[in-house]
Each structure stands twice: as C-alpha cells, then as structure tokens.
C-alpha cells in the first residue's frame, strides 16, 4: 500500500490529475479514522464531522496540485496533519468571533454534564504556543501535530515521521512539558 501511495504521489508531481483521485482512494479510510479520532476530543455540539474534515484537508492539500509536492507517505500524512490542524484552529477562531456569540458557551442539554478535554479557546492558545515551539523545535512540533491534531499514537507518529518510537516518545515528552509551561505562563 505504501508503494501505491508513493507511486500516486509521484504521478501527481508529474502532473497526472487523475492520480489525485487515486491517492484519495488509497488514503481516505486512514485519514477518516484519524479525523474521527481527533474530533472525538472536541467539545460536545461540535458541528465539524470527520468526513468534512478529511475533505477540507484534502482540498487544501491539492488546491494547487503543481505546488503540492510530497516525497513519500510520511511527508503526505505530515502535511495532512498540518491541514487538519489549520482547519480545527480556523473553526475554533470562527466559533469565538463575537458575531457568533463570542465567548458565550453553547450548552447542549443532552450533554451538559460532559466535560470536554480541550475547549476551543485552549485550541487557539495551544496553536499560538505551537507556532513558537515549531520555530525552535520543528521535529518535535511535527510529533505534537500528529499526536494532538490527528490523534496518532507515538508509534504511528514515529512511523509517519520516519523516526524510532523511543525518539518519538522523547519528543512528545519534551514537547508536552514545554507547551504546558508555555500555556501555564499565559494564564
């Protein structure tokens, strides 16, 4: 399967627009599972669905196929993680705008007792800290994006980035500590 993905990516690089559709068929289920896993951690009442997240990310990745150059499966999934991150951050910003209720909290009567692990405001704070972190530590930031925004495990993130599981674990531990410190200072 990885070979098929790499071949499709090469065909896209060579200008074969039909390969974009073939690539989607190859990676769709995996991207959909990753998106569903990530959206499971969103607040109750989340209107963004996994299918929509995958489609939007895919459209962003191939908005200009001539500029979309991916060297391999890991590079593609890293770009997909970044695209999903941008969509989730944009969605959180959109929800926070004053014209949409600003900081007012929406309460779903059926889910009013459920606590969400990460409210939209914290996604924005995390994104701001992650931008700074990525400038200093790009390899570690890639692990954070794959773990947090796509929902991969350490082992999966290691495979996508082409590093060992132990290194991915060290990167994740360091990144969590750095980001926690940064976010705590912001409070």
mmCIF file of C-alpha atoms in Angstrom:
data_model
loop_
_atom_site.group_PDB
_atom_site.id
_atom_site.type_symbol
_atom_site.label_atom_id
_atom_site.label_comp_id
_atom_site.label_asym_id
_atom_site.label_seq_id
_atom_site.Cartn_x
_atom_site.Cartn_y
_atom_site.Cartn_z
ATOM 1 C CA UNK A 1 0.000 0.000 0.000
ATOM 2 C CA UNK A 2 2.800 2.420 0.870
ATOM 3 C CA UNK A 3 4.317 1.771 -2.535
ATOM 4 C CA UNK A 4 0.958 2.598 -4.180
ATOM 5 C CA UNK A 5 0.784 5.857 -2.226
ATOM 6 C CA UNK A 6 4.326 6.790 -3.225
ATOM 7 C CA UNK A 7 3.556 5.980 -6.871
ATOM 8 C CA UNK A 8 0.419 8.119 -6.776
ATOM 9 C CA UNK A 9 2.380 10.993 -5.213
ATOM 10 C CA UNK A 10 4.994 10.740 -7.980
ATOM 11 C CA UNK A 11 2.265 10.726 -10.638
ATOM 12 C CA UNK A 12 0.780 13.874 -9.100
ATOM 13 C CA UNK A 13 4.227 15.503 -9.180
ATOM 14 C CA UNK A 14 4.403 14.655 -12.874
ATOM 15 C CA UNK A 15 1.089 16.437 -13.477
ATOM 16 C CA UNK A 16 -1.310 13.480 -13.588
ATOM 17 C CA UNK A 17 -4.527 14.992 -12.170
ATOM 18 C CA UNK A 18 -6.241 11.580 -12.137
ATOM 19 C CA UNK A 19 -3.640 10.456 -9.593
ATOM 20 C CA UNK A 20 -5.124 12.921 -7.076
ATOM 21 C CA UNK A 21 -8.346 10.910 -7.077
ATOM 22 C CA UNK A 22 -6.434 7.615 -6.948
ATOM 23 C CA UNK A 23 -4.466 8.867 -3.932
ATOM 24 C CA UNK A 24 -7.698 9.829 -2.178
ATOM 25 C CA UNK A 25 -8.992 6.289 -2.656
ATOM 26 C CA UNK A 26 -5.768 4.907 -1.166
ATOM 27 C CA UNK A 27 -5.641 7.137 1.920
ATOM 28 C CA UNK A 28 -9.281 8.054 2.542
ATOM 29 C CA UNK A 29 -10.128 5.397 5.138
ATOM 30 C CA UNK A 30 -6.970 6.064 7.116
ATOM 31 C CA UNK A 31 -7.479 9.844 7.027
ATOM 32 C CA UNK A 32 -11.121 9.410 8.030
ATOM 33 C CA UNK A 33 -10.166 7.250 11.037
ATOM 34 C CA UNK A 34 -7.549 9.798 12.114
ATOM 35 C CA UNK A 35 -10.036 12.668 11.764
ATOM 36 C CA UNK A 36 -12.702 10.779 13.725
ATOM 37 C CA UNK A 37 -10.205 10.015 16.481
ATOM 38 C CA UNK A 38 -9.223 13.674 16.676
ATOM 39 C CA UNK A 39 -12.786 15.005 16.623
ATOM 40 C CA UNK A 40 -13.741 12.649 19.453
ATOM 41 C CA UNK A 41 -11.782 15.011 21.721
ATOM 42 C CA UNK A 42 -13.722 18.113 20.661
ATOM 43 C CA UNK A 43 -16.453 19.778 22.709
ATOM 44 C CA UNK A 44 -19.988 18.403 22.678
ATOM 45 C CA UNK A 45 -22.023 20.101 19.985
ATOM 46 C CA UNK A 46 -19.120 20.132 17.552
ATOM 47 C CA UNK A 47 -20.565 20.640 14.090
ATOM 48 C CA UNK A 48 -17.492 19.578 12.136
ATOM 49 C CA UNK A 49 -17.669 15.928 11.082
ATOM 50 C CA UNK A 50 -14.729 13.632 10.320
ATOM 51 C CA UNK A 51 -15.764 13.289 6.682
ATOM 52 C CA UNK A 52 -15.915 17.070 6.254
ATOM 53 C CA UNK A 53 -12.546 17.469 7.976
ATOM 54 C CA UNK A 54 -10.921 14.938 5.623
ATOM 55 C CA UNK A 55 -12.486 16.501 2.543
ATOM 56 C CA UNK A 56 -11.497 20.029 3.544
ATOM 57 C CA UNK A 57 -7.935 18.939 4.378
ATOM 58 C CA UNK A 58 -7.640 17.098 1.067
ATOM 59 C CA UNK A 59 -8.919 20.130 -0.829
ATOM 60 C CA UNK A 60 -6.366 22.320 0.911
ATOM 61 C CA UNK A 61 -3.567 19.876 0.146
ATOM 62 C CA UNK A 62 -4.383 19.809 -3.550
ATOM 63 C CA UNK A 63 -5.805 23.294 -4.114
ATOM 64 C CA UNK A 64 -2.868 23.830 -6.441
ATOM 65 C CA UNK A 65 -1.611 20.372 -7.481
ATOM 66 C CA UNK A 66 1.505 21.808 -9.119
ATOM 67 C CA UNK A 67 2.588 23.192 -5.724
ATOM 68 C CA UNK A 68 1.671 20.020 -3.809
ATOM 69 C CA UNK A 69 4.901 18.035 -3.784
ATOM 70 C CA UNK A 70 5.086 15.146 -1.344
ATOM 71 C CA UNK A 71 8.135 12.926 -1.308
ATOM 72 C CA UNK A 72 6.585 9.946 0.483
ATOM 73 C CA UNK A 73 3.758 8.661 2.672
ATOM 74 C CA UNK A 74 5.179 10.244 5.824
ATOM 75 C CA UNK A 75 5.524 13.630 4.177
ATOM 76 C CA UNK A 76 1.942 13.432 2.888
ATOM 77 C CA UNK A 77 0.476 12.466 6.275
ATOM 78 C CA UNK A 78 2.517 15.203 7.961
ATOM 79 C CA UNK A 79 1.018 17.722 5.532
ATOM 80 C CA UNK A 80 -2.440 16.252 6.150
ATOM 81 C CA UNK A 81 -1.915 16.689 9.911
ATOM 82 C CA UNK A 82 -0.967 20.319 9.362
ATOM 83 C CA UNK A 83 -4.016 20.876 7.137
ATOM 84 C CA UNK A 84 -6.331 19.328 9.755
ATOM 85 C CA UNK A 85 -4.703 21.471 12.429
ATOM 86 C CA UNK A 86 -5.310 24.638 10.406
ATOM 87 C CA UNK A 87 -8.956 23.671 9.827
ATOM 88 C CA UNK A 88 -9.561 22.979 13.529
ATOM 89 C CA UNK A 89 -7.872 26.229 14.533
ATOM 90 C CA UNK A 90 -9.849 28.192 11.933
ATOM 91 C CA UNK A 91 -13.025 26.529 13.189
ATOM 92 C CA UNK A 92 -12.182 27.457 16.800
ATOM 93 C CA UNK A 93 -11.493 31.053 15.755
ATOM 94 C CA UNK A 94 -14.732 31.204 13.810
ATOM 95 C CA UNK A 95 -16.673 29.942 16.820
ATOM 96 C CA UNK A 96 -15.022 32.510 19.053
ATOM 97 C CA UNK A 97 -15.979 35.534 16.976
ATOM 98 C CA UNK A 98 -18.274 37.992 18.627
ATOM 99 C CA UNK A 99 -20.904 37.752 15.879
ATOM 100 C CA UNK A 100 -21.248 34.052 16.683
ATOM 101 C CA UNK A 101 -21.659 34.540 20.393
ATOM 102 C CA UNK A 102 -18.036 35.360 21.199
ATOM 103 C CA UNK A 103 -17.069 33.777 24.466
ATOM 104 C CA UNK A 104 -20.599 32.594 25.292
ATOM 105 C CA UNK A 105 -20.683 28.865 25.896
ATOM 106 C CA UNK A 106 -23.139 26.728 23.980
ATOM 107 C CA UNK A 107 -24.836 24.184 26.221
ATOM 108 C CA UNK A 108 -26.223 21.016 24.739
ATOM 109 C CA UNK A 109 -28.983 19.900 27.074
ATOM 110 C CA UNK A 110 -28.233 16.225 26.496
ATOM 111 C CA UNK A 111 -24.501 16.648 27.088
ATOM 112 C CA UNK A 112 -24.441 19.418 29.701
ATOM 113 C CA UNK A 113 -22.649 17.230 32.239
ATOM 114 C CA UNK A 114 -19.884 16.118 29.874
ATOM 115 C CA UNK A 115 -16.546 17.862 30.250
ATOM 116 C CA UNK A 116 -14.516 18.366 27.106
ATOM 117 C CA UNK A 117 -10.770 17.870 27.493
ATOM 118 C CA UNK A 118 -9.909 20.851 25.291
ATOM 119 C CA UNK A 119 -12.203 23.857 24.790
ATOM 120 C CA UNK A 120 -11.906 25.959 21.620
ATOM 121 C CA UNK A 121 -10.125 28.756 23.489
ATOM 122 C CA UNK A 122 -7.412 26.364 24.559
ATOM 123 C CA UNK A 123 -7.001 25.119 20.988
ATOM 124 C CA UNK A 124 -6.195 28.699 19.994
ATOM 125 C CA UNK A 125 -3.750 29.113 22.889
ATOM 126 C CA UNK A 126 -2.128 25.791 22.007
ATOM 127 C CA UNK A 127 -1.835 26.846 18.371
ATOM 128 C CA UNK A 128 -0.133 30.129 19.312
ATOM 129 C CA UNK A 129 2.329 28.300 21.557
ATOM 130 C CA UNK A 130 2.867 25.627 18.917
ATOM 131 C CA UNK A 131 3.835 28.263 16.341
ATOM 132 C CA UNK A 132 6.610 29.478 18.665
ATOM 133 C CA UNK A 133 7.598 25.899 19.546
ATOM 134 C CA UNK A 134 7.749 24.885 15.868
ATOM 135 C CA UNK A 135 10.202 27.687 15.102
ATOM 136 C CA UNK A 136 12.564 26.390 17.778
ATOM 137 C CA UNK A 137 11.912 22.652 17.559
ATOM 138 C CA UNK A 138 10.405 21.644 14.177
ATOM 139 C CA UNK A 139 10.888 17.860 14.575
ATOM 140 C CA UNK A 140 9.231 17.823 17.981
ATOM 141 C CA UNK A 141 6.404 20.048 16.706
ATOM 142 C CA UNK A 142 5.690 17.528 13.948
ATOM 143 C CA UNK A 143 5.098 14.871 16.616
ATOM 144 C CA UNK A 144 2.760 17.214 18.535
ATOM 145 C CA UNK A 145 0.716 17.908 15.403
ATOM 146 C CA UNK A 146 0.407 14.230 14.574
ATOM 147 C CA UNK A 147 -0.444 13.265 18.158
ATOM 148 C CA UNK A 148 -2.750 16.116 19.076
ATOM 149 C CA UNK A 149 -4.400 17.240 15.851
ATOM 150 C CA UNK A 150 -4.597 13.909 14.038
ATOM 151 C CA UNK A 151 -4.773 11.595 17.055
ATOM 152 C CA UNK A 152 -1.934 9.249 16.166
ATOM 153 C CA UNK A 153 -0.188 7.176 18.804
ATOM 154 C CA UNK A 154 3.546 7.610 19.444
ATOM 155 C CA UNK A 155 4.267 4.545 17.336
ATOM 156 C CA UNK A 156 2.120 5.785 14.445
ATOM 157 C CA UNK A 157 3.656 9.257 14.602
ATOM 158 C CA UNK A 158 7.132 7.696 14.648
ATOM 159 C CA UNK A 159 6.307 5.665 11.556
ATOM 160 C CA UNK A 160 4.913 8.675 9.688
ATOM 161 C CA UNK A 161 7.927 10.857 10.523
ATOM 162 C CA UNK A 162 10.464 8.088 9.992
ATOM 163 C CA UNK A 163 11.948 8.129 13.498
ATOM 164 C CA UNK A 164 12.132 5.466 16.196
ATOM 165 C CA UNK A 165 9.335 5.042 18.746
ATOM 166 C CA UNK A 166 11.764 5.919 21.526
ATOM 167 C CA UNK A 167 12.697 9.181 19.815
ATOM 168 C CA UNK A 168 9.026 9.988 19.209
ATOM 169 C CA UNK A 169 8.354 9.337 22.907
ATOM 170 C CA UNK A 170 11.217 11.674 23.927
ATOM 171 C CA UNK A 171 9.988 14.363 21.512
ATOM 172 C CA UNK A 172 6.421 14.031 22.828
ATOM 173 C CA UNK A 173 7.522 14.188 26.475
ATOM 174 C CA UNK A 174 9.689 17.248 25.833
ATOM 175 C CA UNK A 175 7.004 18.972 23.753
ATOM 176 C CA UNK A 176 4.287 18.363 26.360
ATOM 177 C CA UNK A 177 6.474 19.807 29.124
ATOM 178 C CA UNK A 178 7.479 22.830 27.035
ATOM 179 C CA UNK A 179 3.928 23.554 25.879
ATOM 180 C CA UNK A 180 2.479 23.015 29.354
ATOM 181 C CA UNK A 181 4.971 25.505 30.767
ATOM 182 C CA UNK A 182 4.207 27.985 27.984
ATOM 183 C CA UNK A 183 0.447 27.664 28.399
ATOM 184 C CA UNK A 184 0.675 27.898 32.183
ATOM 185 C CA UNK A 185 2.700 31.126 31.872
ATOM 186 C CA UNK A 186 -0.007 32.568 29.605
ATOM 187 C CA UNK A 187 -2.672 32.041 32.252
#
